[in-house]
Amino acid sequence: MSAIEHALQDQIALLYAEHHGWLRGWLRKKLGDAGDAADLAHDTYLRILSTGRVPQADESRRHLTQVAKGLVIDLWRRREIENSYLEAIARLPEAQAPSEEMRAIVIETLIEIDAILHRLAPRARAALLMCRLDGMSYREIAAQLQVSVSSVEKYIAAGLLACWQASQDFSASGV
């Protein structure tokens, strides 16, 4: 282990020792669940470790809060996706219901799609969804978003490119 890696670990250990209890308490109030709070507190420190960006002492709580808020949003978004999917398949006849393994695969795929869509600019995401899910024409989308048709073309192209790139990343991973 290099001296830099050792110093980073020491900084994170100090950050953890000084703020972990506070962060878990803050998350417990936010989430209403001690288990989720513990998990997200752990994930917050892992995120900081993976980025290698340890905040200055006077910025520690603000930085921890910022990272943790992002993880809370991710948790809520994931649960919303899971619940929506589970509600949809609950209406299926038992013979058509997917296996537990297929459910897990579909939920993970939906979460990945959601992440791809949320990396797009809001108008690009809206245009792509209006086109692909609602079947709206480019002119209809332009009127809805109050932009030009050429802007809609650019938005949808950006959205499709992001989806294509994600599919290439998925294919390259060998999954």
Short mmCIF file of C-alpha atoms in Angstrom, two decimals:
data_model
loop_
_atom_site.label_atom_id
_atom_site.label_comp_id
_atom_site.label_asym_id
_atom_site.label_seq_id
_atom_site.Cartn_x
_atom_site.Cartn_y
_atom_site.Cartn_z
CA MET A 1 0.00 0.00 0.00
CA SER A 2 1.38 3.39 -0.96
CA ALA A 3 1.82 6.25 1.47
CA ILE A 4 -1.00 8.13 -0.28
CA GLU A 5 -3.41 5.20 0.09
CA HIS A 6 -2.45 4.80 3.72
CA ALA A 7 -3.02 8.53 4.35
CA LEU A 8 -6.44 8.33 2.65
CA GLN A 9 -7.44 5.39 4.83
CA ASP A 10 -6.32 7.28 7.94
CA GLN A 11 -8.36 10.34 6.92
CA ILE A 12 -11.47 8.25 6.31
CA ALA A 13 -11.00 6.39 9.59
CA LEU A 14 -10.86 9.73 11.40
CA LEU A 15 -13.90 11.01 9.51
CA TYR A 16 -15.76 7.82 10.43
CA ALA A 17 -14.77 7.98 14.10
CA GLU A 18 -15.80 11.62 14.44
CA HIS A 19 -19.07 11.61 12.47
CA HIS A 20 -20.47 8.10 12.04
CA GLY A 21 -22.83 8.26 15.02
CA TRP A 22 -24.12 11.66 13.96
CA LEU A 23 -24.62 10.50 10.35
CA ARG A 24 -26.53 7.37 11.41
CA GLY A 25 -28.77 9.49 13.63
CA TRP A 26 -29.41 11.98 10.84
CA LEU A 27 -30.24 9.17 8.42
CA ARG A 28 -32.47 7.42 10.98
CA LYS A 29 -34.52 10.62 11.33
CA LYS A 30 -34.69 11.01 7.57
CA LEU A 31 -35.60 7.37 6.82
CA GLY A 32 -37.40 6.26 9.97
CA ASP A 33 -35.54 2.95 9.95
CA ALA A 34 -32.35 2.13 11.86
CA GLY A 35 -31.36 -0.67 9.46
CA ASP A 36 -31.65 1.51 6.37
CA ALA A 37 -29.80 4.27 8.22
CA ALA A 38 -26.92 1.93 9.06
CA ASP A 39 -26.74 0.67 5.47
CA LEU A 40 -26.73 4.15 3.97
CA ALA A 41 -24.20 5.45 6.50
CA HIS A 42 -21.92 2.59 5.47
CA ASP A 43 -22.54 3.32 1.78
CA THR A 44 -21.77 7.01 2.37
CA TYR A 45 -18.29 6.19 3.62
CA LEU A 46 -17.78 3.70 0.79
CA ARG A 47 -18.72 6.39 -1.72
CA ILE A 48 -16.22 8.80 -0.17
CA LEU A 49 -13.56 6.09 -0.16
CA SER A 50 -14.22 5.27 -3.81
CA THR A 51 -13.93 8.93 -4.87
CA GLY A 52 -10.86 9.52 -2.74
CA ARG A 53 -12.21 12.97 -1.81
CA VAL A 54 -12.15 13.40 1.95
CA PRO A 55 -13.56 16.77 3.03
CA GLN A 56 -11.73 19.29 5.18
CA ALA A 57 -12.62 19.05 8.88
CA ASP A 58 -14.88 22.12 8.78
CA GLU A 59 -16.77 20.72 5.77
CA SER A 60 -17.17 17.12 7.00
CA ARG A 61 -20.83 17.13 8.00
CA ARG A 62 -21.91 19.16 4.99
CA HIS A 63 -20.09 16.75 2.67
CA LEU A 64 -21.41 13.65 4.46
CA THR A 65 -24.94 15.08 4.28
CA GLN A 66 -24.59 15.81 0.56
CA VAL A 67 -23.38 12.29 -0.23
CA ALA A 68 -25.99 10.70 2.04
CA LYS A 69 -28.84 12.73 0.50
CA GLY A 70 -27.91 11.37 -2.92
CA LEU A 71 -27.98 7.84 -1.55
CA VAL A 72 -31.37 8.46 0.11
CA ILE A 73 -32.77 9.65 -3.22
CA ASP A 74 -31.33 6.55 -4.90
CA LEU A 75 -32.95 4.34 -2.24
CA TRP A 76 -36.36 6.00 -2.63
CA ARG A 77 -36.14 5.81 -6.42
CA ARG A 78 -35.18 2.13 -6.27
CA ARG A 79 -38.05 1.32 -3.92
CA GLU A 80 -40.51 3.20 -6.11
CA ILE A 81 -39.37 1.22 -9.14
CA GLU A 82 -39.52 -2.08 -7.23
CA ASN A 83 -42.99 -1.34 -5.85
CA SER A 84 -44.35 -0.29 -9.25
CA TYR A 85 -43.01 -3.45 -10.87
CA LEU A 86 -44.28 -5.71 -8.10
CA GLU A 87 -47.74 -4.07 -8.28
CA ALA A 88 -47.79 -4.64 -12.05
CA ILE A 89 -46.87 -8.33 -11.85
CA ALA A 90 -49.25 -8.91 -8.92
CA ARG A 91 -52.09 -8.56 -11.43
CA LEU A 92 -50.75 -11.40 -13.58
CA PRO A 93 -52.20 -14.90 -13.36
CA GLU A 94 -49.96 -17.09 -11.22
CA ALA A 95 -48.92 -19.16 -14.23
CA GLN A 96 -47.54 -16.04 -15.93
CA ALA A 97 -45.80 -14.58 -12.89
CA PRO A 98 -42.02 -14.37 -13.29
CA SER A 99 -39.68 -16.34 -11.07
CA GLU A 100 -37.88 -14.63 -8.20
CA GLU A 101 -34.68 -14.66 -10.26
CA MET A 102 -36.43 -13.01 -13.22
CA ARG A 103 -38.01 -10.43 -10.91
CA ALA A 104 -34.57 -9.49 -9.57
CA ILE A 105 -33.15 -9.22 -13.10
CA VAL A 106 -36.04 -7.08 -14.30
CA ILE A 107 -35.85 -4.78 -11.27
CA GLU A 108 -32.09 -4.29 -11.73
CA THR A 109 -32.65 -3.58 -15.44
CA LEU A 110 -35.38 -1.06 -14.67
CA ILE A 111 -33.12 0.65 -12.16
CA GLU A 112 -30.34 0.87 -14.76
CA ILE A 113 -32.76 2.33 -17.32
CA ASP A 114 -33.96 4.84 -14.74
CA ALA A 115 -30.35 5.84 -14.02
CA ILE A 116 -29.64 6.30 -17.74
CA LEU A 117 -32.75 8.44 -18.15
CA HIS A 118 -31.91 10.57 -15.11
CA ARG A 119 -28.44 11.33 -16.50
CA LEU A 120 -30.14 12.99 -19.48
CA ALA A 121 -31.09 16.64 -19.47
CA PRO A 122 -34.71 16.98 -18.29
CA ARG A 123 -36.04 18.01 -21.71
CA ALA A 124 -34.16 15.22 -23.46
CA ARG A 125 -35.61 12.69 -21.01
CA ALA A 126 -39.12 14.11 -21.41
CA ALA A 127 -38.88 14.14 -25.21
CA LEU A 128 -37.62 10.56 -25.38
CA LEU A 129 -40.35 9.30 -23.05
CA MET A 130 -43.08 11.20 -24.90
CA CYS A 131 -41.86 9.75 -28.18
CA ARG A 132 -41.25 6.14 -27.11
CA LEU A 133 -43.86 5.60 -24.41
CA ASP A 134 -46.64 7.98 -25.41
CA GLY A 135 -46.14 7.66 -29.17
CA MET A 136 -46.19 11.42 -29.66
CA SER A 137 -44.87 12.94 -32.89
CA TYR A 138 -41.94 15.34 -32.87
CA ARG A 139 -44.31 18.21 -33.58
CA GLU A 140 -46.53 17.26 -30.65
CA ILE A 141 -43.51 16.99 -28.38
CA ALA A 142 -42.21 20.36 -29.59
CA ALA A 143 -45.56 21.96 -28.78
CA GLN A 144 -45.70 20.29 -25.35
CA LEU A 145 -42.14 21.35 -24.44
CA GLN A 146 -42.48 24.71 -26.19
CA VAL A 147 -39.35 24.18 -28.28
CA SER A 148 -38.59 23.75 -31.98
CA VAL A 149 -38.89 20.44 -33.80
CA SER A 150 -35.13 20.50 -34.41
CA SER A 151 -34.60 20.76 -30.63
CA VAL A 152 -36.82 17.71 -30.17
CA GLU A 153 -34.75 15.85 -32.76
CA LYS A 154 -31.59 16.70 -30.81
CA TYR A 155 -33.15 15.71 -27.49
CA ILE A 156 -34.30 12.34 -28.79
CA ALA A 157 -30.98 11.72 -30.53
CA ALA A 158 -29.18 12.42 -27.24
CA GLY A 159 -31.51 10.05 -25.40
CA LEU A 160 -31.13 7.27 -27.95
CA LEU A 161 -27.36 7.71 -27.96
CA ALA A 162 -27.26 7.37 -24.17
CA CYS A 163 -29.36 4.19 -24.37
CA TRP A 164 -27.17 2.78 -27.13
CA GLN A 165 -23.99 3.53 -25.19
CA ALA A 166 -25.43 1.84 -22.12
CA SER A 167 -26.32 -1.22 -24.18
CA GLN A 168 -22.76 -1.33 -25.50
CA ASP A 169 -21.37 -1.07 -21.97
CA PHE A 170 -23.72 -3.87 -20.93
CA SER A 171 -22.64 -6.06 -23.87
CA ALA A 172 -18.97 -5.38 -23.19
CA SER A 173 -19.35 -6.42 -19.56
CA GLY A 174 -20.21 -9.94 -20.70
CA VAL A 175 -23.36 -10.11 -18.60
#
